[in-house]
Structures are given as C-alpha cells and as structure tokens.
Amino acid sequence: MAPSTEQHVNHYKLVRLTLGPCPPLRIDHAEYSAIVKAKQGVVTALALEEKFSLLLENYAEYESELLDVALRSSIFSQQAWGEFQSDIHAVNRRLVNLLTATKLYADHVDHELIQLYGRGEPVPIMYREERDKNRASVLSWRALELLRNVVQHRDFPVDELSLESSSDRSDPDRAFVQHSVHPSIDVQRLSSDRRIDARDRETLVELAAKGPKLQLTPMVRDYVAAIARLHGLVRDAMASDLDIWDLTISSALEKARAAFGDVFAVGAARIVECEDGEEEHDVVEIFDDPIKRRRLLAARTFHVQFLANGYVSSKPKTRKA
C-alpha cells in the first residue's frame, strides 16, 4: 500500500470559548503568531510585576514588625528576656522572608527575560549588566546578599535589637517621647566564621571599616530601593514591546467582540484541517485582565525607588505658627 501524500492544512481562527454554537472568525498566520507572542509577553510582564510586588510586601512586613516592636515597648515595660527574644525572632523571620524574596526576584527575572527574548538579546543582557553593576556599587546590596548566604547555610542574621526612647521637643506646646527599635548586625561575629567565602569576606572588610556593629534597617532600605530602580529599568526596556503586545491583545478582543458579542472567554486557535474534518490545536486564551493588573501593580510601586529617603512615623503634627 502506497503511503499517503495528503498534506494537512493549518487554518487560524478566533473562537468563542463557551458552550453552544458560534461560527469562528478566520485570521491569518501572521495575526495568530502575533497573538501568541503577545500573550507570552503580557503574561511574562505580569509575572515580573507579581514577583516585585511579593518582594515589596515582604519588605513592608519587615518594617511593620519593627513598628510593632517599638509600639509594644512604648506601652509595656519590663519585658522578660524570653519576650525580648521573641521580638528578635520575629524580626529575623521577617528579614529571612525578605531575603528569600529578593533572591527569588533576582533569579526569576533573569530566567523570565531569557525565556521571553533569548539569552543574547538586549533586554536580558541589560538586566544582568545593571544587576551586577548595582552589586558592585551598592555596599548594602552586597551586605544583604552576604546575610542571605549566612541565613541559607549557618545562622540567623540578627541577634541584637536596640530599643530606644528619646525626647522630642520639636513642638513648642508639648514634649514627646520618641520610641524606636534598631536591629543590628555584629560584623565581628560574622568575620569570625571561617566558612564565609572570599567575595563575602571582601564585603565584611568594607562593613568593618564602618564599625563593629551596624544598624540593619538603613541597609535594607538602600537594598530594596536599588532593586526598585533596577526593576524600573526593566520596565523601561520592555515598554515599547508591551505597547505592541497590549495593542495586539486588545485588537483581537475587539475583533472577537464585534463578531461574537460581549463574551468573556476568547481564544486564538490553530485549526488543523484533515481528512476526517477539522481539529483544534494550540488554543491560546486571550483576555485583558493581565494587562490591567500589570498596570495596577506598576502604578502602585513606582515610588519605592525613593524609600531610602523617608520613614514612617505616627508622630502628631506640630502646631503651625
């Protein structure tokens, strides 16, 4: 029996992904390919914003824990040693979560950009170069990466909290007492660990030049702000592509709505025409909610790059002269 020489033919259509009859809308190969690429780009861009948001939520929880410890110390006096250790444990827990989130962000962004663009393309190359440049120029970046390595292999990073109360006389009508909490790292203790690798030991030398014990929170803020600036560069590098991808998705949805009515679930499908009829392959569901969420996340995190220049306080407003 001679082998069949029949060729299967690909067709491309927009289809309504709901029950019931609905005639599909034919599109060409170029439009289908553009929709597939746009879907990948939109989903990847949203994933990057979600991971950045996860990092920031962990940072917010770290700062919130410090505020909570300071608040409790302003209300309850003469804490027992065990209670104070619980405070240290809580701060360590928040810091460990944050350090894990920053590592996740750094690794996942690299992977996601390579998957989307290709290893040798400008956007992933820019990300890696800027990440390495920040690591080299921002001591706080290297210090927090050192602490992440310590957490991963050996110990908790924080073993000391300083609770401080000081007089605040900036209001002419009344005096206030300011309560604050300051976790610190013991550079000498870290330096005594012979298992620390050569790169981290160079960072320890730089930290030791600033003192034997260093406040942690200013370094955390510098580190997160530097990551935020890096994330802003990624947004800028992807902006022109995202404009195209967003427009491709929205145009396909408008075309579908004009043909099918106001439906929620729409797909771009590769249809294989064969001897027994037609079969759907590679149905790509498209909707604009990922675009809306990405824009929301980007808008609400824009100012994070400046967080190292401010702090949160519940201090009452002073009387205007």
mmCIF file with all atom_site columns, N, CA, C and O in Angstrom, residues 45 155 183 283:
data_model
loop_
_atom_site.group_PDB
_atom_site.id
_atom_site.type_symbol
_atom_site.label_atom_id
_atom_site.label_alt_id
_atom_site.label_comp_id
_atom_site.label_asym_id
_atom_site.label_entity_id
_atom_site.label_seq_id
_atom_site.pdbx_PDB_ins_code
_atom_site.Cartn_x
_atom_site.Cartn_y
_atom_site.Cartn_z
_atom_site.occupancy
_atom_site.B_iso_or_equiv
_atom_site.pdbx_formal_charge
_atom_site.auth_seq_id
_atom_site.auth_comp_id
_atom_site.auth_asym_id
_atom_site.auth_atom_id
_atom_site.pdbx_PDB_model_num
ATOM 1  N N  . ALA A 1 45  ? 5.403  39.768 31.595 1.00 0.00 ? 45  ALA A N  1
ATOM 2  C CA . ALA A 1 45  ? 5.491  41.085 32.234 1.00 0.00 ? 45  ALA A CA 1
ATOM 3  C C  . ALA A 1 45  ? 4.688  41.122 33.529 1.00 0.00 ? 45  ALA A C  1
ATOM 4  O O  . ALA A 1 45  ? 5.125  41.720 34.527 1.00 0.00 ? 45  ALA A O  1
ATOM 5  N N  . ASP A 1 155 ? 23.164 30.623 60.049 1.00 0.00 ? 155 ASP A N  1
ATOM 6  C CA . ASP A 1 155 ? 22.640 31.246 61.264 1.00 0.00 ? 155 ASP A CA 1
ATOM 7  C C  . ASP A 1 155 ? 21.608 32.302 60.910 1.00 0.00 ? 155 ASP A C  1
ATOM 8  O O  . ASP A 1 155 ? 21.464 32.707 59.748 1.00 0.00 ? 155 ASP A O  1
ATOM 9  N N  . PRO A 1 183 ? 17.403 46.960 64.786 1.00 0.00 ? 183 PRO A N  1
ATOM 10 C CA . PRO A 1 183 ? 18.170 45.711 64.699 1.00 0.00 ? 183 PRO A CA 1
ATOM 11 C C  . PRO A 1 183 ? 19.565 46.002 64.148 1.00 0.00 ? 183 PRO A C  1
ATOM 12 O O  . PRO A 1 183 ? 19.747 46.921 63.341 1.00 0.00 ? 183 PRO A O  1
ATOM 13 N N  . VAL A 1 283 ? -4.915 26.120 21.237 1.00 0.00 ? 283 VAL A N  1
ATOM 14 C CA . VAL A 1 283 ? -5.857 27.208 21.513 1.00 0.00 ? 283 VAL A CA 1
ATOM 15 C C  . VAL A 1 283 ? -5.246 28.120 22.577 1.00 0.00 ? 283 VAL A C  1
ATOM 16 O O  . VAL A 1 283 ? -4.918 27.673 23.677 1.00 0.00 ? 283 VAL A O  1
#
